[in-house]
Coordinates of C-alpha atoms and ligand atoms in Angstrom, one line a residue:
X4 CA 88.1 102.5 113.3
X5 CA 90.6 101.1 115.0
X6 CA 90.7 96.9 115.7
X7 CA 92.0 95.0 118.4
X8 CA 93.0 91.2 117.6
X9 CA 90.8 88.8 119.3
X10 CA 93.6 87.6 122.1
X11 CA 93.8 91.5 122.7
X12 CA 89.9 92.0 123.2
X13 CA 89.4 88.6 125.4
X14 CA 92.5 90.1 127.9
X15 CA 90.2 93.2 128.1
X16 CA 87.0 90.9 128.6
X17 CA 89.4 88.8 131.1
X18 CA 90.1 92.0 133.2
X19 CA 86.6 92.6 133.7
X20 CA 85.8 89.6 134.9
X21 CA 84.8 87.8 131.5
X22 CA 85.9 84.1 131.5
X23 CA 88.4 83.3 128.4
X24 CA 89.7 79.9 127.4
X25 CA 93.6 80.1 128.6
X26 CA 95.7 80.8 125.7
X27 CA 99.0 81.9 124.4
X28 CA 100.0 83.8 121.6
X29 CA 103.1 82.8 119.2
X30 CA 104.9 84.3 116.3
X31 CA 107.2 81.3 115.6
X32 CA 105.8 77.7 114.5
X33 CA 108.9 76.5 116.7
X34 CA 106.6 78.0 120.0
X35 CA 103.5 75.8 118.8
X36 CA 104.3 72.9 120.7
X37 CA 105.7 73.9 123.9
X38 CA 102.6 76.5 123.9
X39 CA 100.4 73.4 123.2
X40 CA 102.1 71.5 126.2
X41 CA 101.2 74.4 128.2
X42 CA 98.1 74.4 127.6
X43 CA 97.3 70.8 127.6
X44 CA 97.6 68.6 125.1
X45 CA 94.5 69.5 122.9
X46 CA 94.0 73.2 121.6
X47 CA 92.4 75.2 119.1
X48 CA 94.8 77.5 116.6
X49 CA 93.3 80.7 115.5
X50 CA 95.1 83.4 112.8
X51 CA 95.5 86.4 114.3
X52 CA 93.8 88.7 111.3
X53 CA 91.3 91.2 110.7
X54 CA 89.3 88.9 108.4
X55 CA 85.2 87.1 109.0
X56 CA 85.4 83.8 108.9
X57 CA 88.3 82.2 109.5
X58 CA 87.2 78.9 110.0
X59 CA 86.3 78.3 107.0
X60 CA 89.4 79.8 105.4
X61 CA 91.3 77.2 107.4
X62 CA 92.0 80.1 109.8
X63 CA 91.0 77.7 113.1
X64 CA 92.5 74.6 113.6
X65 CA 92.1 72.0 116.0
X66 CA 95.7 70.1 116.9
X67 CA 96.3 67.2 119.4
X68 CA 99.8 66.3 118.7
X69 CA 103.0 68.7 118.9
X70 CA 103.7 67.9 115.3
X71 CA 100.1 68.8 114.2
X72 CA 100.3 72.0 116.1
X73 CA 104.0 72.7 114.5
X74 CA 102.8 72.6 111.0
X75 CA 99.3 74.8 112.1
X76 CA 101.6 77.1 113.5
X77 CA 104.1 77.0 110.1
X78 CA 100.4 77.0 107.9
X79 CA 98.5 79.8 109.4
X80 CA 102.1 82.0 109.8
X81 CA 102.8 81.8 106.0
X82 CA 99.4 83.4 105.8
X83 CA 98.2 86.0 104.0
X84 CA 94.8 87.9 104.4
X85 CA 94.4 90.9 101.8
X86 CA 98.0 89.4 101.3
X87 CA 99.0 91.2 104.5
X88 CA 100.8 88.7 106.3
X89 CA 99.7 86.4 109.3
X90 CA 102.0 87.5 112.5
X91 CA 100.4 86.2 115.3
X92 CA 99.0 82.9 116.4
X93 CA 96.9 82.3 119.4
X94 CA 97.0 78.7 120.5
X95 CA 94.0 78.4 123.2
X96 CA 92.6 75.4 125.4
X97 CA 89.8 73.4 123.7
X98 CA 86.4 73.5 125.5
X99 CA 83.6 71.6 125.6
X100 CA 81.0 73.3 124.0
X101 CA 77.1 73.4 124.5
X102 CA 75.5 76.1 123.1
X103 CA 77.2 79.5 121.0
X104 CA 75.7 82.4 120.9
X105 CA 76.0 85.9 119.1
X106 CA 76.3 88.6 120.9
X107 CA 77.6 92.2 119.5
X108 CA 77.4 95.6 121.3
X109 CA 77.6 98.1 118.6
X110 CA 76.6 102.0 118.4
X111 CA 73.2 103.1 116.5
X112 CA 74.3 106.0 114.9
X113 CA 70.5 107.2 114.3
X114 CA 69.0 106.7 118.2
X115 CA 73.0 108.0 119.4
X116 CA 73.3 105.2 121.7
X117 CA 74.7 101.8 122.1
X118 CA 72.7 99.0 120.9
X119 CA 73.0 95.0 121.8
X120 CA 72.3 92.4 118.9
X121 CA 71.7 88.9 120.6
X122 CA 70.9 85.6 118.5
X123 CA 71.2 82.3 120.9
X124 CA 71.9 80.3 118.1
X125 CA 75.5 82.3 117.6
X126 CA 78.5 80.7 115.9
X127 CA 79.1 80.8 111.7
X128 CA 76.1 81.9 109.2
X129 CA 74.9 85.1 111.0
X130 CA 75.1 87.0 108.3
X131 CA 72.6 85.0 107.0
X132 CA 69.7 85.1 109.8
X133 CA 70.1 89.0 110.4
X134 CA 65.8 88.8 110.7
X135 CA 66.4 86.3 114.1
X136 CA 68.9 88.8 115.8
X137 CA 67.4 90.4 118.9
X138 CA 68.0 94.5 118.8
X139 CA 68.1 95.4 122.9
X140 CA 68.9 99.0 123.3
X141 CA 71.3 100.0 125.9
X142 CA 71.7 102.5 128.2
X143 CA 74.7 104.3 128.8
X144 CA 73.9 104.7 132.8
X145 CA 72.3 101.3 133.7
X146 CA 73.4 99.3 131.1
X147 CA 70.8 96.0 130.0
X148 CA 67.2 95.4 131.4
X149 CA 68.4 92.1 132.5
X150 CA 64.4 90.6 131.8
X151 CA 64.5 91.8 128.7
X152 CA 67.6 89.9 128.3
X153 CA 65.6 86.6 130.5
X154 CA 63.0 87.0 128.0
X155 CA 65.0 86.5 124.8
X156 CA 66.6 83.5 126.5
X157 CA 63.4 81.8 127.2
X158 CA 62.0 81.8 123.5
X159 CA 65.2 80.5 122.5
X160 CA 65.1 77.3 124.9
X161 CA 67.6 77.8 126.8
X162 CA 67.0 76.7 130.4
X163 CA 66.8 78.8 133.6
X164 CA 70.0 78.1 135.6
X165 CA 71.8 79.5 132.6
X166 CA 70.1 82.9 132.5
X167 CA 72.4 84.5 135.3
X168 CA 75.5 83.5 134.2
X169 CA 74.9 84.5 131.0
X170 CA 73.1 88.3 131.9
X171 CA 76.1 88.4 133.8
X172 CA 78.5 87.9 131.3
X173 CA 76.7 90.2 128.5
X174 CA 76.7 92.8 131.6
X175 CA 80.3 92.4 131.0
X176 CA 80.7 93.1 127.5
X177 CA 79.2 96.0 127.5
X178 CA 81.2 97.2 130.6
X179 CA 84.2 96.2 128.9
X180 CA 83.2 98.1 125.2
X181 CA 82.0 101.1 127.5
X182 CA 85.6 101.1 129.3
X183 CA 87.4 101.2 126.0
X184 CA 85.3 103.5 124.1
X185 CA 84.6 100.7 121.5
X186 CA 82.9 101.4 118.1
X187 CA 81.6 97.6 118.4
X188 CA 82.4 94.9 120.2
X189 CA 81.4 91.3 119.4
X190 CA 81.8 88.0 121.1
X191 CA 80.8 85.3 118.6
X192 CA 80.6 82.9 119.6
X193 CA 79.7 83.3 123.6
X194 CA 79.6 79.6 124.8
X195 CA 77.8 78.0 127.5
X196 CA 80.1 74.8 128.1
X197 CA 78.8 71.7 129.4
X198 CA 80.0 72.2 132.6
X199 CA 77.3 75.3 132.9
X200 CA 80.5 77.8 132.6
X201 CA 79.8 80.9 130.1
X202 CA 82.8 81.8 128.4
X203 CA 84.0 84.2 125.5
X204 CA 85.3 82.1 122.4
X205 CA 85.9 84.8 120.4
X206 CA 85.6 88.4 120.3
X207 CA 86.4 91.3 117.5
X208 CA 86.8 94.8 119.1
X209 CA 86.5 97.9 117.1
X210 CA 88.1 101.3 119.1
X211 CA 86.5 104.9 118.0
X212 CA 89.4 106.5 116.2
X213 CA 88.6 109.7 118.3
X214 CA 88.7 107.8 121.4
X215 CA 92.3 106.4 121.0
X216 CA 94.5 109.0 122.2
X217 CA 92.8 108.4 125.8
X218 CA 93.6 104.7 125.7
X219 CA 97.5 104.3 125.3
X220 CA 97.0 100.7 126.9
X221 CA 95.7 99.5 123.7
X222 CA 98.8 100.0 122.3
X223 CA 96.9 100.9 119.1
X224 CA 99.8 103.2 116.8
X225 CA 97.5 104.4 114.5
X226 CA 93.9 104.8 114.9
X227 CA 92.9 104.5 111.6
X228 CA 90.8 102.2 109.6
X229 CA 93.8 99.8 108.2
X230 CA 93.0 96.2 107.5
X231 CA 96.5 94.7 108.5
X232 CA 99.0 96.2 111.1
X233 CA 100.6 99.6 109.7
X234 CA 103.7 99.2 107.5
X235 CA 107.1 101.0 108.4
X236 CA 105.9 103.4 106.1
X237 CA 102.2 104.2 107.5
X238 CA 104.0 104.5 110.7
X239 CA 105.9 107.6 109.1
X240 CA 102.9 108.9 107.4
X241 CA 101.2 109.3 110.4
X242 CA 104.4 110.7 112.5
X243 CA 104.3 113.2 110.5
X244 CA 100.3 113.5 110.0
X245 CA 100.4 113.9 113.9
X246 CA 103.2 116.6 113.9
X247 CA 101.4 119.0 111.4
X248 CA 98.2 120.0 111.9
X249 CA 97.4 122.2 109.2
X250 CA 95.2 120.2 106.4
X251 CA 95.1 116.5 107.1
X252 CA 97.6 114.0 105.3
X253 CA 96.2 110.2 105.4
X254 CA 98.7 107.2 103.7
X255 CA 98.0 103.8 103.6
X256 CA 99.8 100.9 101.6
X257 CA 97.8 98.5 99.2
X258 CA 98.3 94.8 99.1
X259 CA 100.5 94.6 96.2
X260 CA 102.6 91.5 96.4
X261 CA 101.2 88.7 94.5
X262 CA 98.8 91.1 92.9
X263 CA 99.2 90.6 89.0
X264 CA 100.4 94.5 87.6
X265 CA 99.3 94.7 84.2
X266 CA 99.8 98.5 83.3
X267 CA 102.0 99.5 86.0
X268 CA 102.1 99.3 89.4
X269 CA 101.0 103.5 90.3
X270 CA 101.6 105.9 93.6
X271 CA 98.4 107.8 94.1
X272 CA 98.1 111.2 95.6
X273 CA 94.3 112.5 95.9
X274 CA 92.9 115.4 97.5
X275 CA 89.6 115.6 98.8
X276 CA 87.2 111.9 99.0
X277 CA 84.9 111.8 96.6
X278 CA 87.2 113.0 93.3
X279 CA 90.0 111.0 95.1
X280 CA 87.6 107.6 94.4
X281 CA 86.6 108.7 90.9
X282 CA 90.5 109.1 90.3
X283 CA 91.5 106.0 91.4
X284 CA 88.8 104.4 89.2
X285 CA 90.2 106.2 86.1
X286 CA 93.6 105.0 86.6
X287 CA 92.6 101.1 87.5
X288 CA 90.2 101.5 84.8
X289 CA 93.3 101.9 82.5
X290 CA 95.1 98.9 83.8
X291 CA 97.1 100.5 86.4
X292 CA 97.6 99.0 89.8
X293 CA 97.5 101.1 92.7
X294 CA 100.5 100.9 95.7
X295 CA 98.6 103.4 97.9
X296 CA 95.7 105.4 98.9
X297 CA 96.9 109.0 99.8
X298 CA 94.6 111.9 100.7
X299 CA 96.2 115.6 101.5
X300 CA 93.5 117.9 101.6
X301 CA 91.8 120.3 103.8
X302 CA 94.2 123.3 103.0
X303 CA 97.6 121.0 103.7
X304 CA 100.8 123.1 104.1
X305 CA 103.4 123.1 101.5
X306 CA 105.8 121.2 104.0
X307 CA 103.1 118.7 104.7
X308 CA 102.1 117.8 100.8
X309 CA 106.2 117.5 100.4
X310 CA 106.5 114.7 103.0
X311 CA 103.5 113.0 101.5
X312 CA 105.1 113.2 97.7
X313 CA 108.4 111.8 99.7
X314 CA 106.8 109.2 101.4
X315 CA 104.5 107.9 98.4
X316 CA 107.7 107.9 96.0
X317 CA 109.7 105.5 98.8
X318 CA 107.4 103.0 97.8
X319 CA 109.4 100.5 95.6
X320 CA 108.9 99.8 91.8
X321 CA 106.3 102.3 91.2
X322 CA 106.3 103.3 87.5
X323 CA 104.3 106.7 87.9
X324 CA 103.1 108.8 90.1
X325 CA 99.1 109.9 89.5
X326 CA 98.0 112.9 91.5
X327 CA 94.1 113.6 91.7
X328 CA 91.4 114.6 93.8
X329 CA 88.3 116.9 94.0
X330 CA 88.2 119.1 90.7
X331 CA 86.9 122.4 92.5
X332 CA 89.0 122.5 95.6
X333 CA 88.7 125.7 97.8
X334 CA 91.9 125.2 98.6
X335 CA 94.8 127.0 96.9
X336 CA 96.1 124.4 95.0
X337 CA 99.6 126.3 93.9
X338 CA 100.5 125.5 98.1
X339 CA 100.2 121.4 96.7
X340 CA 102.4 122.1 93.2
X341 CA 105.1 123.9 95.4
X342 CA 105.1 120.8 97.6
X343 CA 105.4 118.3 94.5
X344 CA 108.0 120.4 92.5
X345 CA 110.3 120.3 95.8
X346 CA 110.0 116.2 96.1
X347 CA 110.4 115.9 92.2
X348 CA 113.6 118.3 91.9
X349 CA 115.0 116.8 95.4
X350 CA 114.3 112.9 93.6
X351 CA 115.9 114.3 90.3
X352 CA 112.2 112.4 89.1
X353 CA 112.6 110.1 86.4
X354 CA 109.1 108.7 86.4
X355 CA 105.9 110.3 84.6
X356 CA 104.4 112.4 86.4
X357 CA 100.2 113.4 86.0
X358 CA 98.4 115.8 88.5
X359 CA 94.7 116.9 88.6
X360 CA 95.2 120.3 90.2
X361 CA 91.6 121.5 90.0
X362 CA 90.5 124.0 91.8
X363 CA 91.1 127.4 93.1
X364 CA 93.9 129.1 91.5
X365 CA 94.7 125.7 89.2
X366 CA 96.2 128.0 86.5
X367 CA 98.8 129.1 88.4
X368 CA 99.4 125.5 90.3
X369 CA 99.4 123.9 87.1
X370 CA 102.3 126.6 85.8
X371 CA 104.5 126.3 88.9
X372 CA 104.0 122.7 88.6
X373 CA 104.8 122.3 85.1
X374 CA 107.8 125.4 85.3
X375 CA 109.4 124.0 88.6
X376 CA 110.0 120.5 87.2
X377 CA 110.6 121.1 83.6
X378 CA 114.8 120.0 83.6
X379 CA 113.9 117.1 85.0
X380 CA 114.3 113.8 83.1
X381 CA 110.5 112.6 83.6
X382 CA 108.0 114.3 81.8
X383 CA 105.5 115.8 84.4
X384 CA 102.1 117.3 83.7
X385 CA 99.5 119.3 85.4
X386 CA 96.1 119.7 84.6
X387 CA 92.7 121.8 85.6
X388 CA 89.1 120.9 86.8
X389 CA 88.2 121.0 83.1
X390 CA 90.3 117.7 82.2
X391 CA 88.0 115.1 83.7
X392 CA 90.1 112.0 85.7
X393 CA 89.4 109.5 82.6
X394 CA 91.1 112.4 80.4
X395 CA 94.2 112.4 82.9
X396 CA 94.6 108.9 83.3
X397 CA 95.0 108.2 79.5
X398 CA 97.1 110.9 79.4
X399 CA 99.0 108.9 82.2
X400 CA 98.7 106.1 80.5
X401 CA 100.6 107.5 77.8
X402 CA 103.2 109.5 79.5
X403 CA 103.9 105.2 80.9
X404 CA 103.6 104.0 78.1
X405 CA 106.6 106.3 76.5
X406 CA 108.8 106.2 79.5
X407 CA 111.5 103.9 78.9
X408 CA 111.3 101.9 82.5
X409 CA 112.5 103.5 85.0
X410 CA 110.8 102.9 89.2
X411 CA 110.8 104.3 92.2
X412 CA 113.8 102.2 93.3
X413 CA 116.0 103.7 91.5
X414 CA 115.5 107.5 92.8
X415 CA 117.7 108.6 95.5
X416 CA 116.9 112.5 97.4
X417 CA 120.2 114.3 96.6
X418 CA 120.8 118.2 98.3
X419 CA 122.9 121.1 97.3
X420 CA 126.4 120.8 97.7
X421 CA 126.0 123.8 99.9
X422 CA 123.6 122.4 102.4
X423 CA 125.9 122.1 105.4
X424 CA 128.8 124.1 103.8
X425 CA 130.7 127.1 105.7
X426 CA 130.2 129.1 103.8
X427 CA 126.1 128.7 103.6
X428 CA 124.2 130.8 105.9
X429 CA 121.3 128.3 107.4
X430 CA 118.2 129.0 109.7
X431 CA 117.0 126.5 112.0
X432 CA 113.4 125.7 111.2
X433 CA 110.6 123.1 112.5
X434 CA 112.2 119.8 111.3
X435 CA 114.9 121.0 109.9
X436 CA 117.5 123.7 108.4
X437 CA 117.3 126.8 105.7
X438 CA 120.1 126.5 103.4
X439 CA 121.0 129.8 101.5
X440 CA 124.2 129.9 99.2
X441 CA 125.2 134.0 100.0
X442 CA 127.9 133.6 97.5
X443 CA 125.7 132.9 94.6
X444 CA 122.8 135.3 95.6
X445 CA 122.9 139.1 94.5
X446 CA 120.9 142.0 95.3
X447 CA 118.4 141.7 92.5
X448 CA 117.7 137.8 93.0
X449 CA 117.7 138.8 96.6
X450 CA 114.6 141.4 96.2
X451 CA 112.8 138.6 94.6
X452 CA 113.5 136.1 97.4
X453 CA 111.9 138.6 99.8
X454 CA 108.8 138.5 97.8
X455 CA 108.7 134.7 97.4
X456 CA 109.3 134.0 101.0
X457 CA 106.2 136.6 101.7
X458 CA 109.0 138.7 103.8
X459 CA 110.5 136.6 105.8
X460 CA 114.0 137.3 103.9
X461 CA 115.3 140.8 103.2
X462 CA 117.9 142.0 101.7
X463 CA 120.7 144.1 104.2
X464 CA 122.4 146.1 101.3
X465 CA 124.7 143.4 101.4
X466 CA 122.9 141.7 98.7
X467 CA 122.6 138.7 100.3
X468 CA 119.4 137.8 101.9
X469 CA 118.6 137.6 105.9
X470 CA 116.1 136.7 108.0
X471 CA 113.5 139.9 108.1
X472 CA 111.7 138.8 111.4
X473 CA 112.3 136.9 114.4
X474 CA 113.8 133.7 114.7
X475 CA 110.7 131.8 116.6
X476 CA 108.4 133.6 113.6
X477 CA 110.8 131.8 110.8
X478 CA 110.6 128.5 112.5
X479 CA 107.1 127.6 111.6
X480 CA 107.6 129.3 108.0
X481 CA 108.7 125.9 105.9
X482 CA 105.9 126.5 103.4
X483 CA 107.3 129.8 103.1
X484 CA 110.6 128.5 102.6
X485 CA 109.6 126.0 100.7
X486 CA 107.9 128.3 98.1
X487 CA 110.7 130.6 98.1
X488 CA 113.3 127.8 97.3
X489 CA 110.8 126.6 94.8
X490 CA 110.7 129.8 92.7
X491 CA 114.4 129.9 92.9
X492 CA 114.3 127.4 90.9
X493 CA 112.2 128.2 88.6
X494 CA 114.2 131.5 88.1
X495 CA 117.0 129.3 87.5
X496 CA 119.1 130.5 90.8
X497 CA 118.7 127.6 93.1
X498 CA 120.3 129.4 96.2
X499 CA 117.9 128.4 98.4
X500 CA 117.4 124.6 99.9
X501 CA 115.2 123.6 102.7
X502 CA 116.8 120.7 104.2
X503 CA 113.8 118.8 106.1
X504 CA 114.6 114.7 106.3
X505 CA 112.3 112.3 107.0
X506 CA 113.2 110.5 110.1
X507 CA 113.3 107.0 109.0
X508 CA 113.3 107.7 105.2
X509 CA 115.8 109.9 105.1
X510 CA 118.4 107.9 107.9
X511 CA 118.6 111.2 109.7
X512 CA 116.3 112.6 112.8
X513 CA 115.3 115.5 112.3
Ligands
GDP608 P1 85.9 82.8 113.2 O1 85.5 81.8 112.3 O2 86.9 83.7 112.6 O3 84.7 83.6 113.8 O4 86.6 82.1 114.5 P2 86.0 81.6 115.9 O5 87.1 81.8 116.9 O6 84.7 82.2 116.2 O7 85.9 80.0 115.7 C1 85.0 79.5 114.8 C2 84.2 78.4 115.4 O8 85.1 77.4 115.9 C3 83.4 78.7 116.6 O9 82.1 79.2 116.3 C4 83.2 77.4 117.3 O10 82.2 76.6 116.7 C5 84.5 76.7 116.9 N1 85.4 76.7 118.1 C6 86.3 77.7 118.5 N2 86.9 77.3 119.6 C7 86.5 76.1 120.0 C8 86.7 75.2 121.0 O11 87.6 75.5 121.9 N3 86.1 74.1 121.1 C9 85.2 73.7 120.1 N4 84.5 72.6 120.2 N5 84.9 74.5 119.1 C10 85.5 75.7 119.0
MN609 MN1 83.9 84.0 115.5

């Protein structure tokens, strides 16, 4: 799911008519006390994370002088939450409070509609009086019984002249979740000040990821579950996630900084959820600290498993590179080795190298794998359904244990010499170019390249290869290209390159 900070929910709550203390955001501890002049004097600083409980993790701060609110706004900036990094700070008026309440419109997945949890007694310790929360069901069409709502007000004390304002204001939350498509949305507290006004104090918003793409005024980038705003990185991943359709490709970065590495600090490639998880437990159970979580699965193309090798190995000071997922994939999983082989070769890969390629056809993945990347300097190894993830992990363990040091930060993507020559015959493709050095190819190595590329090259009687089919057909061919250059390799003729860069890894659009 995707989240919304709490100043960015209470501006949706505001536009519907949902009172909000006034506030103002700030992303510099020099903008703290002009911000608290603003506001007036007095004013309460909130992190702006995706965390429960901020209060007590000295998250909300009450400041009456510029220098208090100065060094709140320095505190709470050099923040770290899931050692993600505190970027925004909302400085909002103080109000006098009366009475909190909880109040959270969520979805019950089991009756498919939305459902409204109410406690009057609100603020901190919820979680701990689940049994005292009210369960309201809503309707989609006419929103709240508003007597039902009367009713729970009652038993909880809270006098009459408070009832409207506050059916009014729930009225509004669920307008405001309905508007947005939200998962959840909670206001905890709601306050009744002691001036009778009903306002939301705080409020945690949670947008359906498939409702996103309807809502550009979120401004949400990726609508993904990510507990901290995406990395320069994520925001690749999912560039290219949502430029390739075939198979799905998810990346997201792991707090890493501060963490103690004991073994190694590991990129992780799984395909498929449930053998991804069991993977990931093999290789922490070994010691090993994991950068990232990274799923390609559902039949991914070549091209796309390539970019998510590429963007997994631009992490810095990784030490290895552990590829695992479900054992007994339906998908081919020689489409995945081609992909790896290209991003290991391209990297010149000096790190170790262990993939779980279980699955259909793993014998020959594991071959290409093993074939494709065998005069490189790392030692790389592929393995079968048969070789559990606790078997491929010490093996990993191992292949770390014998490297002599080497990261991540020290591999640089080199191409041919040819790529861009003259004398190179190249064919535009989706994100990028075909490279093919004519003077080193011949008419035997050229039969073969019209097998590997499944017939998109032929050769002329020239000997050299060229394009057998049209060019719009060849443009969405990278996999095919991909394989092709691939097996040129392996045959020890590296003629072929396919030349796709990774805009903003690769400092060229493409
Ligand atoms: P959370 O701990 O992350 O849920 O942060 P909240 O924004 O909900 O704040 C926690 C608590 O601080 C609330 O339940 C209130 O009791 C208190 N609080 C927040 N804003 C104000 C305010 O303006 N005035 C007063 N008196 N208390 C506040
Ligand atoms: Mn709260």
């Amino acid at each position: 799911m995707a989240r919304l900070h709490e100043y960015q929910g209470k501006a949706l709550l505001s536009q519907h008519g949902l009172a909000i203390p006034k506030g103002l955001v700030i992303t510099a501890a020099d903008d703290a006390a002009p911000s608290l002049a603003a506001i007036g004097g007095s004013a309460v600083m909130k992190v702006q994370a995706w965390v429960t409980g901020r209060k007590a993790l000295g998250g909300v701060r009450f400041v009456h002088t510029a220098e208090e609110a100065t060094r709140a706004a320095a505190d709470m900036l050099g923040m770290r939450f899931g050692l993600f990094p505190v970027q925004d700070v909302l400085v909002e008026e103080l109000v006098d409070i009366e009475r909190e309440l909880f109040v959270s419109l969520t979805i019950d997945d089991a009756a498919r509609a939305p459902l409204l949890l109410l406690d009057c007694a609100g603020g901190s310790g919820i979680e701990d009086r689940a049994s005292a929360v009210a369960r309201i069901p809503v309707s989609v069409t006419d929103g709240v019984d508003a007597d039902l709502l009367r009713g729970v007000f009652a038993d909880a004390g809270i006098e009459p002249g408070q009832h409207d304002a506050l059916v009014t204001a729930i009225d509004t939350i669920v307008a405001t979740a309905q508007s947005v498509e939200a998962r959840s949305l909670e206001v905890n507290p709601l306050v009744v000040l002691k001036d009778g006004r009903v306002l939301a104090a705080d409020c945690r918003v949670t947008i359906d990821d498939y409702a996103v793409f309807r809502h550009p005024e979120l401004g949400i980038e990726i609508a993904r579950e990510l507990d901290h705003p995406p990395t320069a990185l994520e925001r690749i991943a999912y560039d290219i996630e949502q430029a390739d359709h075939r198979g799905t490709f998810y990346f997201a970065q792991l707090p890493v900084e501060g963490v103690e590495v004991s073994s190694g600090l590991v990129g992780f490639h799984g395909a498929g959820g449930g053998g991804s998880m069991m993977s990931m437990d093999a290789v922490t159970n070994e010691g090993f600290t994991l950068a990232n979580f990274c799923d390609t699965s559902g039949n991914p193309s070549v091209a796309k498993v390539y970019r998510a090798a590429r963007i997994i190995l631009a992490q810095p000071s990784l030490q290895g590179y552990f590829g695992s997922g479900s054992g007994v994939a339906s998908q081919e999983q020689f489409h995945s080795a081609y992909g790896m082989a290209k991003a290991f070769n391209e990297l010149g890969m000096t790190l170790p190298v262990v993939i779980r390629l279980g699955g259909n056809a793993e014998d020959r993945a594991v071959e290409i794998l093993e074939d494709a990347c065998a005069g490189l300097p790392a030692t790389i190894e592929g393995y079968r359904k048969d070789d559990t993830p606790a078997f491929c992990a010490k093996r990993f363990t191992a292949l770390v244990e014998a490297s002599d040091g080497p990261t991540s930060s020290d591999l640089q993507r080199s191409v041919p010499a040819f790529v861009g020559s003259a004398a190179a015959t190249s064919i535009a493709i989706d994100g990028g170019h075909v490279w093919i050095d004519t003077e080193h190819c011949d008419a035997d190595l050229t039969g073969r390249m019209a097998g590997w590329s499944s017939g998109l090259l032929e050769d002329d009687g020239s000997g050299c290869p060229q394009l057998a089919v049209a060019l719009e057909d060849a443009q969405a061919a990278d996999s095919e290209f991909i394989t092709c250059e691939v097996e040129c390799l392996r045959a020890g003729r590296p003629v072929l390159f396919v030349d796709l860069p990774i805009a903003g890894l690769d400092g060229e659009d493409a």
